[in-house]
Every structure is written in C-alpha cells, then in structure tokens.
PDB file of C-alpha atoms in Angstrom:
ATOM      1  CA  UNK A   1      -2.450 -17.233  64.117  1.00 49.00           C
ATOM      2  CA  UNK A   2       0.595 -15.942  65.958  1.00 49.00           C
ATOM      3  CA  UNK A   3       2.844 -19.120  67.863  1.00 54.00           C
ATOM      4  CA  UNK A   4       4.854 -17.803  70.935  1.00 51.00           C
ATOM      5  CA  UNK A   5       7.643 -20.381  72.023  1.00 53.00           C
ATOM      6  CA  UNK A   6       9.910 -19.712  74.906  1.00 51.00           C
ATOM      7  CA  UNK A   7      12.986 -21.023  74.987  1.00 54.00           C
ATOM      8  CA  UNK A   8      16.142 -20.430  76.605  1.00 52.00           C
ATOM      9  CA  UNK A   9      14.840 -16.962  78.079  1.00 51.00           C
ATOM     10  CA  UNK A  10      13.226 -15.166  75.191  1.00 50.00           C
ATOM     11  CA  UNK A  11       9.852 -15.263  73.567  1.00 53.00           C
ATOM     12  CA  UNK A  12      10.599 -16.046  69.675  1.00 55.00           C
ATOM     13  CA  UNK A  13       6.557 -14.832  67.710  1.00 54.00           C
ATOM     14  CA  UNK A  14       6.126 -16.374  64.365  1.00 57.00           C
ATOM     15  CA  UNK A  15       3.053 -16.203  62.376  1.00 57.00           C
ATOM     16  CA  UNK A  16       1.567 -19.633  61.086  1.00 60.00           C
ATOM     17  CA  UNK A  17      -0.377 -19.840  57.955  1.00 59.00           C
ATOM     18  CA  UNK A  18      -2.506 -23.379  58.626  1.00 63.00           C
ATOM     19  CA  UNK A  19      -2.889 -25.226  55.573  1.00 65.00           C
ATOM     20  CA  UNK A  20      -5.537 -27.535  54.722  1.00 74.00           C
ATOM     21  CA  UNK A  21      -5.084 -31.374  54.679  1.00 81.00           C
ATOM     22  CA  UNK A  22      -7.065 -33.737  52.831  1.00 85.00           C
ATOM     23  CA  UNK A  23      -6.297 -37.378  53.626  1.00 91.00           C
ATOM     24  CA  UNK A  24      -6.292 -39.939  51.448  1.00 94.00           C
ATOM     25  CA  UNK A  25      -8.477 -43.100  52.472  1.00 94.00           C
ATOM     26  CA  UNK A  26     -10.232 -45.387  50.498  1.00 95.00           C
ATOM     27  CA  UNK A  27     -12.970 -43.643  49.848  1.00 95.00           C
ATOM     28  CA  UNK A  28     -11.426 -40.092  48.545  1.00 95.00           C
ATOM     29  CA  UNK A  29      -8.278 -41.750  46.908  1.00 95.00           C
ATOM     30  CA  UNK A  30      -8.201 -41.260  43.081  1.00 95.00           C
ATOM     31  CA  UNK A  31      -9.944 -37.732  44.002  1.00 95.00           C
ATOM     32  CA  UNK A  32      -7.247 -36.957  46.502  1.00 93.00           C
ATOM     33  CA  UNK A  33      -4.248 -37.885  43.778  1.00 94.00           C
ATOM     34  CA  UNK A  34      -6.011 -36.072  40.912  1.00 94.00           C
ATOM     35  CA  UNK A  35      -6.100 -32.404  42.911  1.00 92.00           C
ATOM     36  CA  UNK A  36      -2.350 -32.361  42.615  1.00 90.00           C
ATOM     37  CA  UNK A  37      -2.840 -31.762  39.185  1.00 93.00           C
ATOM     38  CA  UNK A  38      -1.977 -28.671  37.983  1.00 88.00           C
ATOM     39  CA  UNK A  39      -5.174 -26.531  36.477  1.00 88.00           C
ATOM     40  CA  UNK A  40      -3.783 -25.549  33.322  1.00 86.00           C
ATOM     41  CA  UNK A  41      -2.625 -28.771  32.297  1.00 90.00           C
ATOM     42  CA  UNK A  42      -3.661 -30.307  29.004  1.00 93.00           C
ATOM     43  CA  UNK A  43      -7.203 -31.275  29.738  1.00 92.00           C
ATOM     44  CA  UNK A  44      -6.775 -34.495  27.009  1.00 93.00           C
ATOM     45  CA  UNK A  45      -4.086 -35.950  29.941  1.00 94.00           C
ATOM     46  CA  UNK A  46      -5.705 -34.736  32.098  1.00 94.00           C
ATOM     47  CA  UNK A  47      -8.631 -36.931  31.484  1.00 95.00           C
ATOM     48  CA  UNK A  48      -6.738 -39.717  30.571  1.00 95.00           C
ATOM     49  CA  UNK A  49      -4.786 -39.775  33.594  1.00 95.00           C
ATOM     50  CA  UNK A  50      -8.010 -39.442  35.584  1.00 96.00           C
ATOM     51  CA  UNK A  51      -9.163 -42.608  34.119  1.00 97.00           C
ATOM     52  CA  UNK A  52      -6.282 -44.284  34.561  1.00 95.00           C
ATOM     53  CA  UNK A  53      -5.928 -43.235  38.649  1.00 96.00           C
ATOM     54  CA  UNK A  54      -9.258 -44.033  39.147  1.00 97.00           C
ATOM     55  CA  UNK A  55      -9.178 -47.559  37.543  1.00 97.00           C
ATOM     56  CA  UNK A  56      -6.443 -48.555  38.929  1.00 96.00           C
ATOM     57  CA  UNK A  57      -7.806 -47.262  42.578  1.00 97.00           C
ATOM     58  CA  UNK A  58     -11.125 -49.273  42.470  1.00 96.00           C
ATOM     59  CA  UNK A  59      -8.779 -52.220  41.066  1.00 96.00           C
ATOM     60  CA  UNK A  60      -6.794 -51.939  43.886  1.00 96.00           C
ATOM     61  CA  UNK A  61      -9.900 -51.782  45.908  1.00 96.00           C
ATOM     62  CA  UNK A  62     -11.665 -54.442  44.546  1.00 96.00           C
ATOM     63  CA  UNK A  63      -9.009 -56.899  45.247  1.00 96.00           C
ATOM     64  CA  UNK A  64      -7.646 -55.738  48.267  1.00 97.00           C
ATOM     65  CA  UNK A  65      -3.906 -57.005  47.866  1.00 97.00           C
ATOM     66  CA  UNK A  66      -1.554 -57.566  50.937  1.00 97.00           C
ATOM     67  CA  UNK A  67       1.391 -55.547  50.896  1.00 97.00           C
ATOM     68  CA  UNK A  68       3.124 -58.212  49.998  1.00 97.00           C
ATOM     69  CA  UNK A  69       0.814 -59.432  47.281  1.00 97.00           C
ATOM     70  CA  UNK A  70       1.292 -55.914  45.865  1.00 96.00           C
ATOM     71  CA  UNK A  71       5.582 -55.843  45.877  1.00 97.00           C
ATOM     72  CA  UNK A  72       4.937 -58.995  44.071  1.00 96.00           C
ATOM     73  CA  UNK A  73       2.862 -57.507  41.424  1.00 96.00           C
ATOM     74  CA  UNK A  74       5.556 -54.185  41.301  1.00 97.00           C
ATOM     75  CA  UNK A  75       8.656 -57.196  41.076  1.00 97.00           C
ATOM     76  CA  UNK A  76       6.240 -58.604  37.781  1.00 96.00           C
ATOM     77  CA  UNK A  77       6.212 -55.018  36.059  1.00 96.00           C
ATOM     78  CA  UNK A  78       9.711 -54.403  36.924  1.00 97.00           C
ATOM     79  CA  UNK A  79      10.797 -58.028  35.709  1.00 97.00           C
ATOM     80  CA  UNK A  80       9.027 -56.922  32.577  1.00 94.00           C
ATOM     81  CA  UNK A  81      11.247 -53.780  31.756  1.00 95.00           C
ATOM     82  CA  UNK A  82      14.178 -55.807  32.559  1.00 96.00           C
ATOM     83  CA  UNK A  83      13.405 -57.995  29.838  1.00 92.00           C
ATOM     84  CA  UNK A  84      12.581 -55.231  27.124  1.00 89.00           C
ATOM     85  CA  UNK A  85      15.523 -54.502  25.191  1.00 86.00           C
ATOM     86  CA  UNK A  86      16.024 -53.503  21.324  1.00 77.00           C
ATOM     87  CA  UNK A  87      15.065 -56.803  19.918  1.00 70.00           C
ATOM     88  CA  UNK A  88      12.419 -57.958  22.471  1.00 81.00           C
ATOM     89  CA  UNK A  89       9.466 -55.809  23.722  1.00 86.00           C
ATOM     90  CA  UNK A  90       7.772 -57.270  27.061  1.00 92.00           C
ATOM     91  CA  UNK A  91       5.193 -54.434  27.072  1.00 93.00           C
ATOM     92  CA  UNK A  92       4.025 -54.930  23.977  1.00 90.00           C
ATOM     93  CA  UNK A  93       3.868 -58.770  24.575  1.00 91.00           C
ATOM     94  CA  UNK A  94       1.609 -58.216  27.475  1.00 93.00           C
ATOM     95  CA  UNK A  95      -0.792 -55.836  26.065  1.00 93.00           C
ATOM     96  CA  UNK A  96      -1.489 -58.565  23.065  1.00 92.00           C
ATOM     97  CA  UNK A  97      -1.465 -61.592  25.395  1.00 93.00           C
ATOM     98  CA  UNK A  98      -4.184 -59.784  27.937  1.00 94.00           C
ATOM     99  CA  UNK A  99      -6.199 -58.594  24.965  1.00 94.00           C
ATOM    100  CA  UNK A 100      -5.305 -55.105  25.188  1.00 94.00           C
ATOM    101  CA  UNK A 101      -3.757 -54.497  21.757  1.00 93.00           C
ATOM    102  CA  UNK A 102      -6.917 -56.020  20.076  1.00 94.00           C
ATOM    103  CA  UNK A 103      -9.536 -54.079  22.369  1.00 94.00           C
ATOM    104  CA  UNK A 104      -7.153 -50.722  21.233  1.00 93.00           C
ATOM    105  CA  UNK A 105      -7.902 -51.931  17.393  1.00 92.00           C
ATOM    106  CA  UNK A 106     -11.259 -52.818  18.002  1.00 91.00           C
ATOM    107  CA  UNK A 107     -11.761 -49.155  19.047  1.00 91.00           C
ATOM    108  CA  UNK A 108     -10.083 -47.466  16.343  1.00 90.00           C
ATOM    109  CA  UNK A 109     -11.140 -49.864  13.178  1.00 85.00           C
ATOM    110  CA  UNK A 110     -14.899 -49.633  13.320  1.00 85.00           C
ATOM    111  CA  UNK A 111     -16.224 -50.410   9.803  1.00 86.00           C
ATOM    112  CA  UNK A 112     -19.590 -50.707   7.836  1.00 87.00           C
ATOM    113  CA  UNK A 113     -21.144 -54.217   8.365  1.00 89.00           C
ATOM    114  CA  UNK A 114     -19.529 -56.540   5.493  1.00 94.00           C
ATOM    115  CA  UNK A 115     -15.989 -55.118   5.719  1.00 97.00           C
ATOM    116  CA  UNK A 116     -13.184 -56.984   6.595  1.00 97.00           C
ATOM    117  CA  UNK A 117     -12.157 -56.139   9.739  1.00 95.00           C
ATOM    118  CA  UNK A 118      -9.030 -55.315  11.123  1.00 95.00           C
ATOM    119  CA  UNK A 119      -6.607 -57.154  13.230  1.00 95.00           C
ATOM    120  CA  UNK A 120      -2.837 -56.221  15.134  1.00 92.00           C
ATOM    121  CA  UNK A 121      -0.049 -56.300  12.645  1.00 90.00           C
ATOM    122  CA  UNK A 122       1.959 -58.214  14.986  1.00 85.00           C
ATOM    123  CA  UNK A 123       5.706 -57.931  15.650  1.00 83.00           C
ATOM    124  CA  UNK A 124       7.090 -59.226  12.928  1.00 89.00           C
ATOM    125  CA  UNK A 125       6.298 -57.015   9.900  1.00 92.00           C
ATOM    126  CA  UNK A 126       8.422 -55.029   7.466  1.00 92.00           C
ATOM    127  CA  UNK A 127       8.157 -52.231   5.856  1.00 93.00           C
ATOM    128  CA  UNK A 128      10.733 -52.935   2.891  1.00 94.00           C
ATOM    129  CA  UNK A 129       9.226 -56.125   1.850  1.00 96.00           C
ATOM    130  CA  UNK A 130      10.195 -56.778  -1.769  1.00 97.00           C
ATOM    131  CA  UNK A 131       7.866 -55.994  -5.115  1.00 98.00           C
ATOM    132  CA  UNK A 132       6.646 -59.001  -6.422  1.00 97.00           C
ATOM    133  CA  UNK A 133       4.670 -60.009  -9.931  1.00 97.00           C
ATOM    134  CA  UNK A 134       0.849 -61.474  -9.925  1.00 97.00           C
ATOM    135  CA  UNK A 135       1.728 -64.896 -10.355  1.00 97.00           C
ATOM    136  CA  UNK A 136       5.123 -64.745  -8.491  1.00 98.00           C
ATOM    137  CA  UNK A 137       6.292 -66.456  -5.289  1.00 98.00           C
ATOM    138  CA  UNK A 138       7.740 -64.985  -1.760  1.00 98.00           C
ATOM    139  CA  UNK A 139       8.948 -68.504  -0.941  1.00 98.00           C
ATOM    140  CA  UNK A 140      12.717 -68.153  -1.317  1.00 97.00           C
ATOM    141  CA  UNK A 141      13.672 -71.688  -0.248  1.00 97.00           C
ATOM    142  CA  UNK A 142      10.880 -73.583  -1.137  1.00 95.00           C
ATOM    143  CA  UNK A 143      10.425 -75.145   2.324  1.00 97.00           C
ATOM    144  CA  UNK A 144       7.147 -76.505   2.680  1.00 97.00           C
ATOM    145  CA  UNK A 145       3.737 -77.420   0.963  1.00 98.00           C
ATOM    146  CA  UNK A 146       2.943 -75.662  -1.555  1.00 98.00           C
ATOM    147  CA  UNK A 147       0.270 -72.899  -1.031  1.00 98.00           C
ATOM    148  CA  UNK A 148      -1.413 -70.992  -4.362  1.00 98.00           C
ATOM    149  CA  UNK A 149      -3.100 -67.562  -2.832  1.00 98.00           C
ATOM    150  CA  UNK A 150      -5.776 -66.228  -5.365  1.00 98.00           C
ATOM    151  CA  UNK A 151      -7.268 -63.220  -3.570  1.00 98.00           C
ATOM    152  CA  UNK A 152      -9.985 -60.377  -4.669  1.00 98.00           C
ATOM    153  CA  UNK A 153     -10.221 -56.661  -3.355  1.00 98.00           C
ATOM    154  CA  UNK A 154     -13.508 -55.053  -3.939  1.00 98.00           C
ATOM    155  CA  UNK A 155     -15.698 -52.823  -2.109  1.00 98.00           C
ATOM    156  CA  UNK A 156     -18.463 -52.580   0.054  1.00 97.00           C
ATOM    157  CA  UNK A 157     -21.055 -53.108  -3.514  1.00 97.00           C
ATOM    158  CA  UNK A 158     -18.872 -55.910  -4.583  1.00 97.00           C
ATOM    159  CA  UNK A 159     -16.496 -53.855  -7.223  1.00 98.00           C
ATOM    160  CA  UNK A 160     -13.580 -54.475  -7.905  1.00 98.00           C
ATOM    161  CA  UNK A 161     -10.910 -52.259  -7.052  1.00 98.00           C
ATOM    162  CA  UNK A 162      -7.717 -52.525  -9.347  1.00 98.00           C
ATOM    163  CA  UNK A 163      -4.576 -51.111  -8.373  1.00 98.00           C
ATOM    164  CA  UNK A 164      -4.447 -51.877  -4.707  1.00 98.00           C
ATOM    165  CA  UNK A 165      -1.162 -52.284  -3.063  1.00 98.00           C
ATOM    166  CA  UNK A 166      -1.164 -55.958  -1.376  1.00 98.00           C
ATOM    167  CA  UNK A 167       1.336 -56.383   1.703  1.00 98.00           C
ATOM    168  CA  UNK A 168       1.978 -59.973   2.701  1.00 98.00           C
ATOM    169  CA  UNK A 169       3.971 -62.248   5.326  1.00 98.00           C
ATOM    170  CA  UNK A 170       3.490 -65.616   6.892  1.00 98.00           C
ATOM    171  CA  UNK A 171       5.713 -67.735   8.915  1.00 97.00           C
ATOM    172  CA  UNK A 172       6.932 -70.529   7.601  1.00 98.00           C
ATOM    173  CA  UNK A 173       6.259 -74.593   7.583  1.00 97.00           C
ATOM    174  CA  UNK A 174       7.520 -74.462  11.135  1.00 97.00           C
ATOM    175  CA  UNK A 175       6.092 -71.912  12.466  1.00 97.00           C
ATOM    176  CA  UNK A 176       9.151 -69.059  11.955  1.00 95.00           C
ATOM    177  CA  UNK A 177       9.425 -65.705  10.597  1.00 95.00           C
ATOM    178  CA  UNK A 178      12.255 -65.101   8.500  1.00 94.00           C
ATOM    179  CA  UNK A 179      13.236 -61.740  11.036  1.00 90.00           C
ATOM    180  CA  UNK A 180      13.166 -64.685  13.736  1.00 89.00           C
ATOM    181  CA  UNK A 181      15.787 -66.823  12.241  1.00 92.00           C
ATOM    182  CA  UNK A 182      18.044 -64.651  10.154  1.00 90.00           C
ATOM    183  CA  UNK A 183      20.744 -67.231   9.552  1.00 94.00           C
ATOM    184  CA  UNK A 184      18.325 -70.146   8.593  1.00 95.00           C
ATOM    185  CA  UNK A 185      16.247 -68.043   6.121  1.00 96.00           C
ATOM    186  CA  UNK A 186      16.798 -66.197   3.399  1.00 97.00           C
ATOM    187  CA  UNK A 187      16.319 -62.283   3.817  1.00 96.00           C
ATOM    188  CA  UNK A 188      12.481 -61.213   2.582  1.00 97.00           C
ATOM    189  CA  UNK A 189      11.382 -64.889   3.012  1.00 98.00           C
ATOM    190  CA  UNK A 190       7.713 -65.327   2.866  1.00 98.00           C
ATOM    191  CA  UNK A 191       7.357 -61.628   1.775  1.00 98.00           C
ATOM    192  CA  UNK A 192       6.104 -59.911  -0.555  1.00 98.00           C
ATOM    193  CA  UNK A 193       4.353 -56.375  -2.106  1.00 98.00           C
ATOM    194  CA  UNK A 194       1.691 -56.838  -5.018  1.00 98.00           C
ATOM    195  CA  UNK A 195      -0.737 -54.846  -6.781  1.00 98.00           C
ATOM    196  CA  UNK A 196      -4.467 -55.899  -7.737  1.00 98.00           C
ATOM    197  CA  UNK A 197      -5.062 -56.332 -11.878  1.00 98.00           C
ATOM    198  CA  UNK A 198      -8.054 -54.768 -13.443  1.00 97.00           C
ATOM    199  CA  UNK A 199     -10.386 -57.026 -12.004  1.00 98.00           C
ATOM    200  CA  UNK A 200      -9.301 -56.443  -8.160  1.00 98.00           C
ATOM    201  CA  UNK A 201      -7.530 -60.186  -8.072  1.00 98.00           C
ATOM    202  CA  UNK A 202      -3.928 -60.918  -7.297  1.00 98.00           C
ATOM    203  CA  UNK A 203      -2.260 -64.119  -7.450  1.00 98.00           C
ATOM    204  CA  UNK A 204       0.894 -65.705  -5.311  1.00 98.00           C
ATOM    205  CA  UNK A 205       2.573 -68.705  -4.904  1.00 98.00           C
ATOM    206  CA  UNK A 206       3.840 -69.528  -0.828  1.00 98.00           C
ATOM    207  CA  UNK A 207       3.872 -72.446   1.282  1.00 98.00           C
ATOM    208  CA  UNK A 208       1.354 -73.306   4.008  1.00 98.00           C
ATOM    209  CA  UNK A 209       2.264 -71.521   7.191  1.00 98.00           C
ATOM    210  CA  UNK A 210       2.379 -73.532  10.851  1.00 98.00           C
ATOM    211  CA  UNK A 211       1.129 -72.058  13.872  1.00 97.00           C
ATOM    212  CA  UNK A 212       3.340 -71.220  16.631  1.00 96.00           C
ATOM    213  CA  UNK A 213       3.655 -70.544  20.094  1.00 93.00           C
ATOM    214  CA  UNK A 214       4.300 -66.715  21.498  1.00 91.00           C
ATOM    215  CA  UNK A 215       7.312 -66.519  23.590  1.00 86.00           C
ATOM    216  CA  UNK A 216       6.933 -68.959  26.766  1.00 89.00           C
ATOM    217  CA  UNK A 217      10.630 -67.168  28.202  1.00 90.00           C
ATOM    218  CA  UNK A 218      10.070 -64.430  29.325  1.00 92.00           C
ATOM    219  CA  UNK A 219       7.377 -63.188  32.859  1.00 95.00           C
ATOM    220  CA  UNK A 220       4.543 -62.697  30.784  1.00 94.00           C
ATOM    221  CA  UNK A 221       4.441 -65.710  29.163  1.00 92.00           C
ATOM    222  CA  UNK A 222       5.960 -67.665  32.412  1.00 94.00           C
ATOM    223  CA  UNK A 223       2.801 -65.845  34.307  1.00 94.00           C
ATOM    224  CA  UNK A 224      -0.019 -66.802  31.804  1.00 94.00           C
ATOM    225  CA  UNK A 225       1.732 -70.235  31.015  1.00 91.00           C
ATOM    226  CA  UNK A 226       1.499 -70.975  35.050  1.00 91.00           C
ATOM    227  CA  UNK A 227      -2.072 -69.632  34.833  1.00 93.00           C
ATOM    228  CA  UNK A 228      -3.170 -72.216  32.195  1.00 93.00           C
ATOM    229  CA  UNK A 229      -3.722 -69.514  29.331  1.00 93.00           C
ATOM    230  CA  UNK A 230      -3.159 -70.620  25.742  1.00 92.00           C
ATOM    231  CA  UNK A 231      -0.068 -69.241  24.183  1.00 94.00           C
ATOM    232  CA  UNK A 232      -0.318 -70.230  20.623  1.00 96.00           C
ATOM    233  CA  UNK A 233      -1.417 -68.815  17.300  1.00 97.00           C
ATOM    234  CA  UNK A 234      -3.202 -70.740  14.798  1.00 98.00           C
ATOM    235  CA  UNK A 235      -1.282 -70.865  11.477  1.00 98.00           C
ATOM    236  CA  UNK A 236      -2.333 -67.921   9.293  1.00 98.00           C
ATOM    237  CA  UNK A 237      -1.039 -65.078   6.690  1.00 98.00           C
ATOM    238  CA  UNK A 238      -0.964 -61.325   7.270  1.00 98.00           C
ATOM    239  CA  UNK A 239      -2.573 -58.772   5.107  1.00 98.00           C
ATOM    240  CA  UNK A 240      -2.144 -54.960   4.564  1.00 98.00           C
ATOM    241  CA  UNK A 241      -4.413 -54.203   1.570  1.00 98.00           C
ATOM    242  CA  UNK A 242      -4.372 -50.101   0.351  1.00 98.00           C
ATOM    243  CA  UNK A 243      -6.064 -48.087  -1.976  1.00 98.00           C
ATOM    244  CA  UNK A 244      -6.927 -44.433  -2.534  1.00 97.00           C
ATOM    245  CA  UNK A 245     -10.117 -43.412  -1.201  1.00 96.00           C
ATOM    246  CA  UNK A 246     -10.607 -46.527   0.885  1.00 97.00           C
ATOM    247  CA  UNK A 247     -10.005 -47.050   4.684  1.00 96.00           C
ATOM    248  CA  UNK A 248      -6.917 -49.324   4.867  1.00 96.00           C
ATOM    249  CA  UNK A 249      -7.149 -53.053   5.942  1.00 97.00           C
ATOM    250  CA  UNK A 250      -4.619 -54.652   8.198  1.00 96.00           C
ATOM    251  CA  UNK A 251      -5.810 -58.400   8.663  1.00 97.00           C
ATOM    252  CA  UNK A 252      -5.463 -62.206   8.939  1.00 98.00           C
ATOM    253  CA  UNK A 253      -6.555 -64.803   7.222  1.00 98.00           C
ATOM    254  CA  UNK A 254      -6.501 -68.040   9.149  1.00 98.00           C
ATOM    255  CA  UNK A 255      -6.199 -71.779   8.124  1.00 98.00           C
ATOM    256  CA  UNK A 256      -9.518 -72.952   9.043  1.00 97.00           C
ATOM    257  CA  UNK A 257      -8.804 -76.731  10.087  1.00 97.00           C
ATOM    258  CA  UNK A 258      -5.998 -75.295  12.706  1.00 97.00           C
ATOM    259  CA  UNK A 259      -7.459 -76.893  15.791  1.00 96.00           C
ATOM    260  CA  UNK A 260      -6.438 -73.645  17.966  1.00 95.00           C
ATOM    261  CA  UNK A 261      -8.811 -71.109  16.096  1.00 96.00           C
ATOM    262  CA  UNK A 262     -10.564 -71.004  19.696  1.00 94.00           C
ATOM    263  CA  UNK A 263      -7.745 -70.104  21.526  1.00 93.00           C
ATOM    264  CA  UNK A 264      -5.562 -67.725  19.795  1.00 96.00           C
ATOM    265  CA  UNK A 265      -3.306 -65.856  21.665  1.00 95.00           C
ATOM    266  CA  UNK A 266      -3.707 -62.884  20.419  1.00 95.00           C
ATOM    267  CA  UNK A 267      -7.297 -62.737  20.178  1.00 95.00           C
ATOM    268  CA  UNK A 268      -7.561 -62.131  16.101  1.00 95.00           C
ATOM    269  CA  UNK A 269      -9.185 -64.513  14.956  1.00 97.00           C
ATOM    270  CA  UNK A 270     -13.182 -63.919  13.530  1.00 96.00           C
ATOM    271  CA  UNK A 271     -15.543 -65.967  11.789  1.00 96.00           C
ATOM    272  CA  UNK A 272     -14.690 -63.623   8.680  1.00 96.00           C
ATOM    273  CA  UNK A 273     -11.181 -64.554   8.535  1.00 98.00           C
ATOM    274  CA  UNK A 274     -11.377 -68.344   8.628  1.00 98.00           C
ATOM    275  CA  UNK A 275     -10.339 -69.449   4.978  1.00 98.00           C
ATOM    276  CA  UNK A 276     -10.803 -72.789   3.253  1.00 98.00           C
ATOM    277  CA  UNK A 277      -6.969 -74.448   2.411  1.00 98.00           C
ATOM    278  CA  UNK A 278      -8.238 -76.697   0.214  1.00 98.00           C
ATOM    279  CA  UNK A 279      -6.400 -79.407  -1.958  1.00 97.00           C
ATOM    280  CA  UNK A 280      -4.147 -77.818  -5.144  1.00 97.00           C
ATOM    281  CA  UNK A 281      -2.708 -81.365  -7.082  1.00 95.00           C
ATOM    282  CA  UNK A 282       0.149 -81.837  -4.987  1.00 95.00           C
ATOM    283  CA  UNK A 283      -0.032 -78.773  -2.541  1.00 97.00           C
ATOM    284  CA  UNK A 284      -2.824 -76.253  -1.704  1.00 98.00           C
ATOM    285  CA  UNK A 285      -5.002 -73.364  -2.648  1.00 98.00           C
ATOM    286  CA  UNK A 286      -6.844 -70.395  -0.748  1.00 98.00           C
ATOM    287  CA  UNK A 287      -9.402 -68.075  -2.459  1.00 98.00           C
ATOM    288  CA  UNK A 288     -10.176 -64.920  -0.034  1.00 98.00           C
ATOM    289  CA  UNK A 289     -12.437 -62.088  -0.828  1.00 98.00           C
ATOM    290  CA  UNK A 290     -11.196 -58.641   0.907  1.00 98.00           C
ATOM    291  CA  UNK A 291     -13.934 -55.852   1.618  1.00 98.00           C
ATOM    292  CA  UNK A 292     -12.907 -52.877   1.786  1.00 98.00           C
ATOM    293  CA  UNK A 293     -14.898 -49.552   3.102  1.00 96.00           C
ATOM    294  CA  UNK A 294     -14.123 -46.219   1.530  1.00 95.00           C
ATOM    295  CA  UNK A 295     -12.804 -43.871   4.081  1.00 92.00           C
ATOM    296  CA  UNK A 296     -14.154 -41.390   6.364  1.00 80.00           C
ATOM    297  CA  UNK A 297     -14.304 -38.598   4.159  1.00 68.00           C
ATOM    298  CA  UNK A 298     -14.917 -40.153   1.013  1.00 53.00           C
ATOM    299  CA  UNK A 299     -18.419 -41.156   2.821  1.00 50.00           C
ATOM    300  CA  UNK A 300     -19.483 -37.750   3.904  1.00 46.00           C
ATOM    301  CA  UNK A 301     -19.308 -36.852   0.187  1.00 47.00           C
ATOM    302  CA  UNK A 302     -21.079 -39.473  -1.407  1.00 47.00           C
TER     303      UNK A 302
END
C-alpha cells in the first residue's frame, strides 16, 4: 500500500506494510499471550507455561476481580518476597499452607498399595545430623518425657531389610526445633542417623515431641489466620529411611491422641502414619513398622 502525505508543499510516498492485530479479550486471552512465544523454544516450557497462562486466565475469569481487588492480590505476592530472606522463605510457606507442596509429593511418590507413603520434609531438616548407636539417644538435654522409638524396615513381603540408613528429627517438648532456637538448644538436638540390625529394627531413646503452630507473622499466615484456616501441626517425628534397591521414604509418624490430626497444616497426615504413644514405666514407647517398595528399576527386573 503506498501512503501519500502532503505537507508543507511536497508529496512525501512511503510504503506501509499492514500488520495483523489480534486483540486480546476474554475469550482469546491465554491464546493471544501464548503466540508471543517463540517457535523454537523448549517445548517442556513451553507447555508448562501454557498451563500456567491458561490457569491463571480462566482463574482470573472465573472470579472476575476489580482492579482494585487485583492490586490487592499483586501488594499480597509482593508483601511475600519482601518477607523472604536467607533464613525465612515466604514462598515456600505458602505452597505448604495451600496444599501445594503435598499435591507436588503426592505426584511424584506414587507407591505399591501397603507402602508407606511419603510426606514434605519440611523446613527444618539437616543434612549433617550426627551418627548415632541402636539403643542411643538424640536428646541432648533431656528436656521432656521420655520417648523409647523401636521401629522395623521391611519390604513390601514383610522382610526385613538390615542395613538401612535411618534419618530422624522431632521438635522438642515445646514444640521447637533445635535450628529454631540455636541459643536454647544444644547443636544436633533431637537428631540423629542410624542403621537397621539384621532383623530390619532400630532402637532410640527421645522425648515426646509437642505440636506447634507454623509461623502466624508473616502475610501468609496473617491471610489464612484472618481466613479462619488452621495453622498448627500435630506433634510428630520425621523419617528418611534408605536402602539400596528400594525407593526412598521421606515420612511422618504422628502422635495419634494429638487432637489436631484433622487439621494439620501442612496436610501430611494419613491414616498410615498415626502411631500408638503408649505408656513406657515412667515415660513412653512407639513401635512403627516402615514399608518400603523396591525402586523403579529393581521392579522391571524382577
């Protein structure tokens, strides 16, 4: 198409190339966003990011926010990274409060019926915990009821399996980590690393754990908190339980008479985890059985 424009007493020609617009409405959005994309790009993005626009589209669409609804919900994301920092991750908080983080480990820890499943590690895990003997205790101070832990690893056929590494960490009798109150604890508190004897058992001596409440401090919590949404964890002890061959299991096991079992924040716990604290002269005792289901590989050739 050639343009002539007159101005100022001479004819300037210049050639237009039209383009063609698309505009975005409601109906073509998420298609309209994802045609920027450029063709060669990674098609596992790609797809992901596809997903993601076109969630986030229809959720926009479904509930229809005013604009200033919608700078309120941008001020909640942005309040959110202000309060991430190198000891405190927001994100992460609000992915296990809104049941993301145990929907993502749903997905990726399906097992063979009569496993023990899988829940999140949580944020208060170490790697370095210290080696301990069968028979030995992770309670440093001594702070609390006493709590014997006789546990079994076997497999899916009810063998034993000897030599399995146990990982294991607990809060304390109120409810504390040792990582949460470094000066009040002693380092490696209610930690420990054991292996399994010849008959799959192992054997530790702890104290009974307390439940505890997520933090309340922050804009997720103040935001579920104002809501009415539960933000404590029944009492419990962590698990990672390893062995060659086997699919690794990173669990709970919960205290069974903690009145909160139906409302845990981080949606972990399952009728399989619920253990029996029972009476132990003048402290208490747990027995738990751990399943575990050989891995992937190990199944094809069997």
């Amino acid at each position: 198409m050639i343009n002539v424009r007159i101005r100022a007493g001479y004819v300037a020609l210049r050639e237009e190339h039209p383009v063609a617009i698309r505009s975005l409405n409601v109906q073509n959005s998420a298609d309209v966003v994802m045609e920027r994309v450029t063709p060669g790009a990674k098609e596992t993005s790609v797809a992901f990011l596809s997903s993601l626009v076109r969630h986030l589209h229809a959720f926009v669409c479904e509930t229809r926010p005013t604009k200033d609804q919608w700078r309120s919900a941008m001020q909640l994301l942005t309040d959110i990274g202000h309060a991430t920092d190198d000891r405190r991750q927001e994100w992460v908080l609000a992915s296990d409060l809104l049941g993301i983080t145990a929907l993502v480990e749903e997905i990726n820890a399906q097992r063979h019926r009569g496993a023990t499943p899988n829940t999140v590690r949580g944020p208060f895990y170490r790697p370095d915990a210290p080696a301990i003997v069968n028979g030995g205790s992770i309670s440093l101070d001594g702070v609390g009821e006493a709590l014997l832990v006789r546990g079994r690893v076997v497999d899916l056929d009810g063998v034993a399996i000897p030599g399995a590494i146990v990982e294991t960490w607990q809060a304390n009798a109120d409810g504390y980590y040792e990582n949460q109150q470094p000066d009040r604890q002693p380092e490696f508190n209610l930690r420990g690393v054991l292996k399994t004897d010849c008959n799959g058992g192992f054997l530790y001596r702890t104290v009974r754990p307390a439940g505890y409440a997520t933090p309340a401090d922050g804009p997720v919590g103040q935001m579920l908190a104002h809501l009415g949404v539960s933000l404590r964890r029944p009492a419990h002890l962590h698990f990672i339980i390893s062995a060659d061959a086997f699919e690794t299991i990173s669990t709970h096991v919960f205290d069974g008479s903690d009145p909160g079992l139906g409302q845990d924040a981080l949606f972990g716990v399952k009728p399989e985890l619920i253990g029996d604290f029972k009476r132990n002269g003048d402290g208490w005792a747990l027995d738990f059985t751990f399943v575990m289901a050989r891995a992937k590989q190990e199944r094809r050739a069997a």
